[in-house]
Coordinates of C-alpha atoms in Angstrom, one line a residue:
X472 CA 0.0 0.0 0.0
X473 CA 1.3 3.5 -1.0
X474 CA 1.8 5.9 1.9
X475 CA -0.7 9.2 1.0
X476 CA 0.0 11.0 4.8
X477 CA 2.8 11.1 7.2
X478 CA 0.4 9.0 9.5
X479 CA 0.5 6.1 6.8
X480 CA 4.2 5.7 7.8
X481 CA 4.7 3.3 10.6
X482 CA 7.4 1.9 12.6
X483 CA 10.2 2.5 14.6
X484 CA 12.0 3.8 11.5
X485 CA 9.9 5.8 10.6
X486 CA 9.2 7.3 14.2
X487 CA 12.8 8.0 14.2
X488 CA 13.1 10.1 11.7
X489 CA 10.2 12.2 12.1
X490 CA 11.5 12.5 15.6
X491 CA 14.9 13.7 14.1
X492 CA 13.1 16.1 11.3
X493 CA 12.0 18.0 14.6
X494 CA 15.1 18.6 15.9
X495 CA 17.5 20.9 14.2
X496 CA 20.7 20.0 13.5
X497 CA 23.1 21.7 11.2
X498 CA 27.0 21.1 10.9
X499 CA 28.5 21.5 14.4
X500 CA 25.3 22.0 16.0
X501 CA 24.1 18.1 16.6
X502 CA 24.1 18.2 20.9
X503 CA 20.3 18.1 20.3
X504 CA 20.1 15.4 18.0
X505 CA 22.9 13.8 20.5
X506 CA 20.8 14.0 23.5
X507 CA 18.0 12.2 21.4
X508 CA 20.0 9.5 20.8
X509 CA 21.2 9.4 24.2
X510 CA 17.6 9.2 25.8
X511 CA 16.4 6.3 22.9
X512 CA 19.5 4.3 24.3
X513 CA 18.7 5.0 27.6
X514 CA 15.0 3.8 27.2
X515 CA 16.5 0.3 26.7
X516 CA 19.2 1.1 29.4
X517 CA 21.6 0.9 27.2
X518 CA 25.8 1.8 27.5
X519 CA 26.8 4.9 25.8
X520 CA 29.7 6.8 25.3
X521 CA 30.5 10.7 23.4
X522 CA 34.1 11.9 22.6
X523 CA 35.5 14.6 22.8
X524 CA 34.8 16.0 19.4
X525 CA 31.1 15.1 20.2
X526 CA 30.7 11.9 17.8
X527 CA 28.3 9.4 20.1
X528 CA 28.6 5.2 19.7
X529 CA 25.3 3.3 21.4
X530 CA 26.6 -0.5 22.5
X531 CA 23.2 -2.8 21.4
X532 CA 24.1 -6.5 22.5
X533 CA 24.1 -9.4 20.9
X534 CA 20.8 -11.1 20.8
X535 CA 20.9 -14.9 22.5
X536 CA 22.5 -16.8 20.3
X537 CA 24.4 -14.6 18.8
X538 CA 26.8 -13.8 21.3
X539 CA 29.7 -15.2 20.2
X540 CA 29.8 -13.5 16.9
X541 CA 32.2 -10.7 16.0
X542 CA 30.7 -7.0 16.5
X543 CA 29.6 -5.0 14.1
X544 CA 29.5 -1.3 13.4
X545 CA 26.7 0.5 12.0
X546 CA 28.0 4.2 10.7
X547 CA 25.8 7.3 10.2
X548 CA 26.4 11.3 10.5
X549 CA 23.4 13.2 12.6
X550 CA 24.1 16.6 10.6
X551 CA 22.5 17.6 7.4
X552 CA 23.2 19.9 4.8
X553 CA 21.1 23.3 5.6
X554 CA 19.5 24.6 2.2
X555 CA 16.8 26.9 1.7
X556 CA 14.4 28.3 -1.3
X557 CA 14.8 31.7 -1.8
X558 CA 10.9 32.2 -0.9
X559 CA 11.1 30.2 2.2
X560 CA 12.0 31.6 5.7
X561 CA 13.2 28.8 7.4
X562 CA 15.7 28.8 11.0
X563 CA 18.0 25.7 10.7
X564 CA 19.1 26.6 14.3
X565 CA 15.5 26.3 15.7
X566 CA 13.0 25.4 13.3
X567 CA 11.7 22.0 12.7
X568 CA 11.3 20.8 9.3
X569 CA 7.6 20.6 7.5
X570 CA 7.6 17.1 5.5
X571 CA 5.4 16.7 3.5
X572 CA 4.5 13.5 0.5
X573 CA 4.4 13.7 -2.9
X574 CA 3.7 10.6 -5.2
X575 CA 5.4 8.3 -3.2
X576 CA 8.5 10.6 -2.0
X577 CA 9.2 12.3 1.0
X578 CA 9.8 15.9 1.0
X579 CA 10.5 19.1 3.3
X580 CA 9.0 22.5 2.5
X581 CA 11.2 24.3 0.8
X582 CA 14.3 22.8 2.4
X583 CA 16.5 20.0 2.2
X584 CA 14.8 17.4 3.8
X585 CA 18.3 15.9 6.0
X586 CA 17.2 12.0 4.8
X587 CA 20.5 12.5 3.7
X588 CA 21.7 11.0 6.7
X589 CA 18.9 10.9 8.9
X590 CA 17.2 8.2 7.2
X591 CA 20.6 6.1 8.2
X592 CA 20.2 7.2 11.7
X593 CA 16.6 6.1 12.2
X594 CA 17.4 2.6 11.2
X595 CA 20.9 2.5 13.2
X596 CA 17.9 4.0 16.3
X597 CA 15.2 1.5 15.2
X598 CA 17.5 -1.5 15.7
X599 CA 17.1 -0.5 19.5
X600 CA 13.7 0.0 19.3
X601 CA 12.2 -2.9 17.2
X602 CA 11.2 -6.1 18.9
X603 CA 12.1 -9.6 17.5
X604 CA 15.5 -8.8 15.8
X605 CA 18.4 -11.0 15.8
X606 CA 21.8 -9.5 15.5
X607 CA 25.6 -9.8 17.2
X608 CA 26.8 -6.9 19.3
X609 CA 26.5 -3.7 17.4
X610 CA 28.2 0.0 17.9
X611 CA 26.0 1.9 16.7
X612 CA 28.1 5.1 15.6
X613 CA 26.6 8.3 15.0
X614 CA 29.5 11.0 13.8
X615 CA 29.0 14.6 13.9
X616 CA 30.2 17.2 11.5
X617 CA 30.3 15.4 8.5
X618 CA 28.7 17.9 5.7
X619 CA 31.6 20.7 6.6
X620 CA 34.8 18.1 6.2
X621 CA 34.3 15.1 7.7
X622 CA 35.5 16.5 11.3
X623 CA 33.9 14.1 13.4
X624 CA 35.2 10.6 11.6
X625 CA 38.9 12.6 11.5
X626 CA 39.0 13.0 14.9
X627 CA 37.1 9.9 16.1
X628 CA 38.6 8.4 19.5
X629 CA 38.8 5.3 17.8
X630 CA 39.1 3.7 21.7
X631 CA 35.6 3.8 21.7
X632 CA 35.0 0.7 19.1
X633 CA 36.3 -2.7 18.7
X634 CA 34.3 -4.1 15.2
X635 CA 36.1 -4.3 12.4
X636 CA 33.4 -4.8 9.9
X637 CA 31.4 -1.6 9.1
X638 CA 27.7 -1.0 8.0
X639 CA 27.3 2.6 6.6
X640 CA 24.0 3.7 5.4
X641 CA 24.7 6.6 4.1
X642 CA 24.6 6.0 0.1
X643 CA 21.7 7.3 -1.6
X644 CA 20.4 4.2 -4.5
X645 CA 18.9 1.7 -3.5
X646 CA 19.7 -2.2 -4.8
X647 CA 23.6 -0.8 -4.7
X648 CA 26.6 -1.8 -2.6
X649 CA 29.3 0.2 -2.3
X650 CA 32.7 -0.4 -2.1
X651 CA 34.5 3.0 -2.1
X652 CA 34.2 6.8 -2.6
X653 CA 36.1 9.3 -3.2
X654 CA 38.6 11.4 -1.1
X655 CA 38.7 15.5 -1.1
X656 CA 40.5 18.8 -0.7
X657 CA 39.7 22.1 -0.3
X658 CA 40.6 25.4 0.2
X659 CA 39.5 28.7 1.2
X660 CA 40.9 32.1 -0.9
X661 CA 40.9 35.7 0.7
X662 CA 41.7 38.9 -0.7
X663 CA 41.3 42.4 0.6
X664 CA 40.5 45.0 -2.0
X665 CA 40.8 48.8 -1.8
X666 CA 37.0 50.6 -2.6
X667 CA 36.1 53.9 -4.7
X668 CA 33.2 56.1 -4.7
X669 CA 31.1 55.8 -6.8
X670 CA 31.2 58.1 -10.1
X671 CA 28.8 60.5 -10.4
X672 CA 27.1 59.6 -13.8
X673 CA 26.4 56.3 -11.9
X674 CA 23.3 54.7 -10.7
X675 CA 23.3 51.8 -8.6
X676 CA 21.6 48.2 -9.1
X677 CA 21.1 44.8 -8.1
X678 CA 21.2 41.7 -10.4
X679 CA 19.5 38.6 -9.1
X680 CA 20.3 35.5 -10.4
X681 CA 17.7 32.2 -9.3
X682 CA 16.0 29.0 -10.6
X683 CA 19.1 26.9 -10.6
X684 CA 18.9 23.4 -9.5
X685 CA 21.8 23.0 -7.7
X686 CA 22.8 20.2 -6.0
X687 CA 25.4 17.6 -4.4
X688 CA 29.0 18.8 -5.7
X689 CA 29.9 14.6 -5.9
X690 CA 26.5 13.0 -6.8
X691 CA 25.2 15.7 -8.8
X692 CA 28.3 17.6 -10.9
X693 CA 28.0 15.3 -13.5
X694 CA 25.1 17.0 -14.7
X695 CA 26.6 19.8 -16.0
X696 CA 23.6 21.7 -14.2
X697 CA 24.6 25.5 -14.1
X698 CA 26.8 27.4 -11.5
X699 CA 25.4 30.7 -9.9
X700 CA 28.6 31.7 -9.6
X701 CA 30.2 30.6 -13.0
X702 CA 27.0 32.8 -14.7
X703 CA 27.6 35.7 -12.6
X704 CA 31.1 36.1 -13.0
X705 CA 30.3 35.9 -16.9
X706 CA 27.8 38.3 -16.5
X707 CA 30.0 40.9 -15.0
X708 CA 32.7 39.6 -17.5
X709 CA 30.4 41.0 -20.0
X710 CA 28.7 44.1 -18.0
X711 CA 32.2 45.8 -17.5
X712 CA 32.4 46.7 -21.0
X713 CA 29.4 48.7 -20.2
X714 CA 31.0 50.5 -17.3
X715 CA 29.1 48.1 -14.7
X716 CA 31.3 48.5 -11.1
X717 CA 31.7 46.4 -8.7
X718 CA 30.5 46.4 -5.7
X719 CA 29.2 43.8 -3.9
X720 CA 28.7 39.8 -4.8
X721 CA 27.3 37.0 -3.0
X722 CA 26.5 33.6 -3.9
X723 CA 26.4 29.7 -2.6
X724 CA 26.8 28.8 0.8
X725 CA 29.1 26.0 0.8
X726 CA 32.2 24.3 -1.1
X727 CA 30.1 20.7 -1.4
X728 CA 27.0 22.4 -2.7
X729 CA 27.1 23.6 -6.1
X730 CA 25.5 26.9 -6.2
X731 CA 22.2 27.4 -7.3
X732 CA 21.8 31.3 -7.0
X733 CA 23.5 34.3 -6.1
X734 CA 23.3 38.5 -6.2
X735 CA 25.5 41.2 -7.7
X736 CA 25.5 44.8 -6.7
X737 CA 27.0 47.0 -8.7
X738 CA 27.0 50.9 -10.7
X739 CA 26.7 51.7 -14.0
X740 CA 26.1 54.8 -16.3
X741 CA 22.3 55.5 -16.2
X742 CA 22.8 56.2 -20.2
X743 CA 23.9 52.4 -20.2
X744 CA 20.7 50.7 -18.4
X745 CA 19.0 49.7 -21.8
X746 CA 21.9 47.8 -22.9
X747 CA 22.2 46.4 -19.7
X748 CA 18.8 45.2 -19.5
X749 CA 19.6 43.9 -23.1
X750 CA 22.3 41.8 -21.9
X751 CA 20.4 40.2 -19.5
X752 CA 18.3 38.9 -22.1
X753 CA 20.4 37.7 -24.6
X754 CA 22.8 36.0 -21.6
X755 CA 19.6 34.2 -20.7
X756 CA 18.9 32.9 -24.0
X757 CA 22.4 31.8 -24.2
X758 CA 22.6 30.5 -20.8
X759 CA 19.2 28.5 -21.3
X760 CA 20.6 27.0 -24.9
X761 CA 22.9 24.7 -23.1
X762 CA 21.5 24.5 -19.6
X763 CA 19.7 21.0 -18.7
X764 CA 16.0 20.7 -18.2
X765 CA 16.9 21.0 -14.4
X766 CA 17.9 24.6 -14.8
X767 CA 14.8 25.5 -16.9
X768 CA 13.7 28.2 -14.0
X769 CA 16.1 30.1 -14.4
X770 CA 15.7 33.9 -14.1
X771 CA 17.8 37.1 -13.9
X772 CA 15.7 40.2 -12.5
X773 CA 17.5 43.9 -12.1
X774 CA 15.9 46.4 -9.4
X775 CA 18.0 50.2 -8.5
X776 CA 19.2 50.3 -4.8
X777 CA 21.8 52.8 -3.2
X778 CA 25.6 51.8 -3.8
X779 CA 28.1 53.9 -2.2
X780 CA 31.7 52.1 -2.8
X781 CA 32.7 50.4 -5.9
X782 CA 35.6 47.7 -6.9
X783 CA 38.5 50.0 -8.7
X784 CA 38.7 48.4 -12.3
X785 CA 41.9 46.5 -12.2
X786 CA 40.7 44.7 -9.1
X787 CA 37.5 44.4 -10.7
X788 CA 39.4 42.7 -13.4
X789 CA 41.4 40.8 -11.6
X790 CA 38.5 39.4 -9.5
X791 CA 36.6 38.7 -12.5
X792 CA 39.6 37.1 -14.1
X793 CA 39.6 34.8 -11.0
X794 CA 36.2 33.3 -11.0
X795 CA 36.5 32.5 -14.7
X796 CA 39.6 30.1 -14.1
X797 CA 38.8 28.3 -11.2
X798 CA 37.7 25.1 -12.2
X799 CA 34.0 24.0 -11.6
X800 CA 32.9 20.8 -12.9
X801 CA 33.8 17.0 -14.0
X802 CA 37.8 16.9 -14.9
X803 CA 37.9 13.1 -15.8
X804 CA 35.6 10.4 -16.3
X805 CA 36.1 7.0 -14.7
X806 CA 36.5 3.3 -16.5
X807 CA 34.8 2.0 -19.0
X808 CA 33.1 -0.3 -16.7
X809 CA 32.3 2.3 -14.1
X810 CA 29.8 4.3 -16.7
X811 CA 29.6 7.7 -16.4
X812 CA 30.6 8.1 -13.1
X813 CA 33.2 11.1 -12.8
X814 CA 36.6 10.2 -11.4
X815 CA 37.8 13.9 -10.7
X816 CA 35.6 16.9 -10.0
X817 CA 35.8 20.0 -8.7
X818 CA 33.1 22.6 -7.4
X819 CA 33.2 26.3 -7.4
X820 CA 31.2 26.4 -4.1
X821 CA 31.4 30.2 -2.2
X822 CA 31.9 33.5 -3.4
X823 CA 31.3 36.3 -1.4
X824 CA 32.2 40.0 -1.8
X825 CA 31.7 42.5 1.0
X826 CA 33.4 46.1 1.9
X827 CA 36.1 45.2 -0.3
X828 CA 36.5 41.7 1.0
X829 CA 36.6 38.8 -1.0
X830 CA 35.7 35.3 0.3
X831 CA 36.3 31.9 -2.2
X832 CA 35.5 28.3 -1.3
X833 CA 36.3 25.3 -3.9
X834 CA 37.0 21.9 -2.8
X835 CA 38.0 18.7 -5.3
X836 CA 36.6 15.3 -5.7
X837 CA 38.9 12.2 -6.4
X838 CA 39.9 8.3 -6.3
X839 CA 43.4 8.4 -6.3
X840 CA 45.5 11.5 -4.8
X841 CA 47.6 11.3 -7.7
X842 CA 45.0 12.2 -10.6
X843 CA 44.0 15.4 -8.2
X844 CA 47.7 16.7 -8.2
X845 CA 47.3 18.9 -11.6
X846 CA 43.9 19.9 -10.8
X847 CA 45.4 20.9 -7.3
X848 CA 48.0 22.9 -9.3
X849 CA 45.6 24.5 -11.3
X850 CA 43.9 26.0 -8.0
X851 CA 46.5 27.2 -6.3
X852 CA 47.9 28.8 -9.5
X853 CA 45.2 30.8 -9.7
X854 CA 44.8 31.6 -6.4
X855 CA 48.7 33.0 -6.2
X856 CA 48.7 34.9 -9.5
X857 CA 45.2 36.9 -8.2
X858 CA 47.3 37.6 -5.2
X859 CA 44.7 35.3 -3.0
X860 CA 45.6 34.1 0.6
X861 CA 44.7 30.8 0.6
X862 CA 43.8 28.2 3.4
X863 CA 43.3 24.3 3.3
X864 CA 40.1 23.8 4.4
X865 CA 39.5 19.9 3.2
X866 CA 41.3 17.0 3.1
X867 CA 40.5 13.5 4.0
X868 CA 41.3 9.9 2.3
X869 CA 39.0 7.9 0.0
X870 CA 38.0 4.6 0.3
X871 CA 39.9 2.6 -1.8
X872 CA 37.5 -0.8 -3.0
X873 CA 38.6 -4.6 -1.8
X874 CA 36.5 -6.5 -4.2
X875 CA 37.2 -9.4 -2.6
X876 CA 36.3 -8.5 0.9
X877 CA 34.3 -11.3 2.8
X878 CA 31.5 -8.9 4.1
X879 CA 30.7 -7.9 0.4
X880 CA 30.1 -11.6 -0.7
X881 CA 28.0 -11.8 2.6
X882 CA 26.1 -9.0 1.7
X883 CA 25.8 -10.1 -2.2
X884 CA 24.6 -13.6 -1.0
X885 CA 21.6 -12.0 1.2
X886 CA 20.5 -9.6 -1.0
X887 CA 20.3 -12.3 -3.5
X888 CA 17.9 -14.7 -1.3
X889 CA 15.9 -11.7 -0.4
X890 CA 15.9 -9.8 -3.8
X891 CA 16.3 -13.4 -6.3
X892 CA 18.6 -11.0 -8.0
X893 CA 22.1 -9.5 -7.3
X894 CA 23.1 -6.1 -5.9
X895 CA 24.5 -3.6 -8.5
X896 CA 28.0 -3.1 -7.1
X897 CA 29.6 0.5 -7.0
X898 CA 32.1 3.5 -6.6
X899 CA 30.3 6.2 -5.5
X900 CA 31.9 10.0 -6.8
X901 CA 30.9 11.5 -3.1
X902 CA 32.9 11.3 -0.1
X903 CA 31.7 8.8 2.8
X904 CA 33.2 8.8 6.0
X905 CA 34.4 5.2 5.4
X906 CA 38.0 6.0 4.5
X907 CA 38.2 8.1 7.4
X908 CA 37.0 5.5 9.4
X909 CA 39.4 3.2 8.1
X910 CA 41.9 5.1 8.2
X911 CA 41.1 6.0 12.2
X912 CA 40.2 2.2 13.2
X913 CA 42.6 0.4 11.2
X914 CA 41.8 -3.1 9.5
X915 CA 38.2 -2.8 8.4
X916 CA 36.1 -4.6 6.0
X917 CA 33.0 -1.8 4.6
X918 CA 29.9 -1.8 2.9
X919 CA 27.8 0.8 2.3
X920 CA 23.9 0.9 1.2
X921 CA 21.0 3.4 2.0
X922 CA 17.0 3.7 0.3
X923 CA 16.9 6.1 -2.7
X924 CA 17.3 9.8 -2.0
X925 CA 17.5 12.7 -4.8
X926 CA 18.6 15.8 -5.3
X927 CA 20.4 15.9 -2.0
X928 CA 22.3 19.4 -0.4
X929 CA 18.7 21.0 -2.3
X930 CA 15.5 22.2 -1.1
X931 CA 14.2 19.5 -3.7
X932 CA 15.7 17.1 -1.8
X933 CA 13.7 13.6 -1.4
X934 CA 13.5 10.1 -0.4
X935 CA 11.7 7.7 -2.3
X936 CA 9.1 6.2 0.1
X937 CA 8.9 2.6 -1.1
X938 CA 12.5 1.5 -0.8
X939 CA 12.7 2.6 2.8
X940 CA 11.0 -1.0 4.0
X941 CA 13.3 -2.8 1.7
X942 CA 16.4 -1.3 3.2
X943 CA 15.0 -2.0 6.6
X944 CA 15.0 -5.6 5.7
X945 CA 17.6 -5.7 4.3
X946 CA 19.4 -4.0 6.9
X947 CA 18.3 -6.8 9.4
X948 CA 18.6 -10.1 7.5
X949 CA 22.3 -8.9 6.9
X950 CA 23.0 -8.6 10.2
X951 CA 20.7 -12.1 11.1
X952 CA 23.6 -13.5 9.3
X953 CA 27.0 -11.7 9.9

């Protein structure tokens, strides 16, 4: 039967993550989400244990019978990715989220919807909760700060576990296994620029840019949907030779989101309005000519405001120059076998300008440090000849496959008896926190599954209703067996 209301989902799961859709919890602000997984495990009386960087493990054990198998580890992040429509007025820090269905997938109001990975935590919380399971002892790990860089699995006191084999349920397709991601780096870029007034045959403006899709910077760059950024800074390329200034720019709001719209405030001659507004037309037409169907809301809208202080020209330039040759997009393709998975990516995520001071985010995608090395070059060429400060701000390992691991053929033979057909084995172009955790806990054989979700790190992100039970089962007959 096809769920029509939020009352028509049942279940610990699902209790769980309506629970968690109440609480907010954005990137280094998961003590509330903590403290509800605290009190679940302290309904069953249950050992817990936080560290000091505020990641949180939950000791389920073993059901009779099972007590002499080796523990397992269950892996999810409690923060979410904190994205908003433009229309929507939304508090990430207080508010709770408004789900809503829509044939057959689950949906926030206007903002992301945090499935992505609270769909993972409900089931690691519903194995506590549901009656008549059978499983060996489970640490059920729930990491913190995982959207920003990871911070929780780097500094994980690894002390605090003993499994080595890993269950993360953080992927987002379901009837897929996979069996490594990719690693990142990223940096921040900083320049302080001098300010003029404003001439006085100039009037000032504001350009708008919206309607971009957006998206994950790993799942989503392949694509090719547009960057707010990217349009703006060839929208300014092009408005300077129409005596457009500089004054302020602002758009995305983090280096793993790809940037969906953005705002430029600037002067101009008041003689040069019409072909301003003339520009923006024909740049839309040309920007909606190669554009995907994703991006087909896109919109540029001009209104006058008061602008004081302008960019000089030659930093204008220079700026301008800047956002042009940072890369933004898929750099290389993976094998053959692989499809059309990208190997190398990089996303153009932050660019912010404000009294003069300019603020860059862009962080890289990869499977082997070696193929990122050029692209890294590329980066912090541009960054030194613009004169840019620049900061690390990313780097953690990927997760390098073992196709031969013996939790994979476990998992391959029960999804087979449940399914009657195999699981669709992958590389996934997004960073998990497995490599980290391998890294951190030593020998470690990982998996890594999760129910469909879409469009994650966007207010249109959602979670296909009807593989949520089979990833519940699934979850459970693997761990029946491990």
């Amino acid at each position: 039967m096809t769920a029509e209301t939020l009352d028509d989902l049942h279940g610990p799961l699902w209790e769980h993550f309506q629970a968690l859709s109440r609480i907010p919890r954005p990137s280094r602000q998961e003590a509330r989400a903590r403290d509800y997984v605290a009190a679940v495990a302290d309904s069953r009386n249950l050992r817990w244990a936080i560290d000091e960087i505020g990641n949180i493990v939950v000791y389920l054990p073993a059901t009779p019978g099972m007590e002499k198998r080796d523990t397992v580890i269950v892996q999810n992040h409690l923060d979410m990715v904190t994205v908003q429509a433009r229309d929507k007025v939304h508090d990430f820090t207080r508010d709770p989220l408004q789900l809503r269905l829509a044939d057959g997938w689950l949906l926030a109001d206007r903002t992301t919807l945090g499935a992505d990975n609270g769909i993972g935590c409900a089931a690691a919380l519903a194995l506590i909760s549901a009656s008549d399971l059978v499983h060996p002892a489970l640490e059920l790990l729930f990491t913190v700060d995982e959207e920003t860089g990871m911070g929780g699995a780097r500094h994980l006191d690894a002390e605090l576990l003993c499994g080595k084999r890993l269950l993360n349920l953080d992927t987002e397709d379901w009837g897929e296994l996979y069996i490594g991601c990719t690693g990142g780096r990223g940096w921040s870029m900083e320049c302080e620029f001098g300010l003029d007034l404003v001439p006085d045959d100039h009037v000032g403006g504001e350009l708008s840019l919206v309607g971009l899709a957006g998206g994950h910077s790993g799942l989503d760059i392949h694509l090719q949907r547009g960057n707010a950024i990217q349009l703006l800074a060839d929208w300014l390329n092009r408005a300077g030779l129409l005596g457009v200034r500089l004054a302020q720019l602002d758009a995305g709001i983090a280096h793993n989101v790809i940037p969906r719209d953005g705002r430029v405030r600037f002067s101009c001659p008041g003689r040069a309005l019409p072909a301003l507004r003339a520009l923006n037309d024909q740049l839309l037409q040309v920007w909606r000519s190669y554009l995907p169907e994703a991006d087909a809301a896109l919109q540029l809208s001009m209104e006058s405001v008061r602008v004081e202080r302008v960019l000089p020209e030659e930093s204008q330039t220079l700026l301008c120059r800047a956002l042009l040759m940072l890369p933004h997009g898929v750099e290389r393709y993976a094998t053959a076998q692989a499809g059309t998975m990208a190997s190398l990516s990089s996303n153009l995520g932050v660019a912010r300008l404000e009294d003069g001071a300019l603020y860059i985010e862009l962080s890289l995608r990869y499977f082997r440090d070696s193929e990122a090395e050029s692209l890294t070059a590329k980066v912090l060429s541009v960054s030194d000849s613009c004169g840019f400060s620049t900061a690390r701000i990313l780097n953690y390992p990927g997760w390098v496959p073992d196709p031969d691991s013996q939790l994979l053929q476990r998992a391959c033979e029960v999804y087979q008896r449940r399914f009657g057909e195999p699981p669709r084995i992958k590389l996934i172009h997004a960073g998990l926190e497995c490599g980290v955790l391998k890294h951190r806990l030593g020998e470690l054989e990982v998996i890594s599954f999760g129910p469909t979700i879409r469009d994650a790190h966007s207010p249109g992100e959602r979670l296909e209703v009807a593989t949520v039970a089979p990833f519940w089962q699934y979850l459970t007959d693997l761990l029946a067996t491990l």
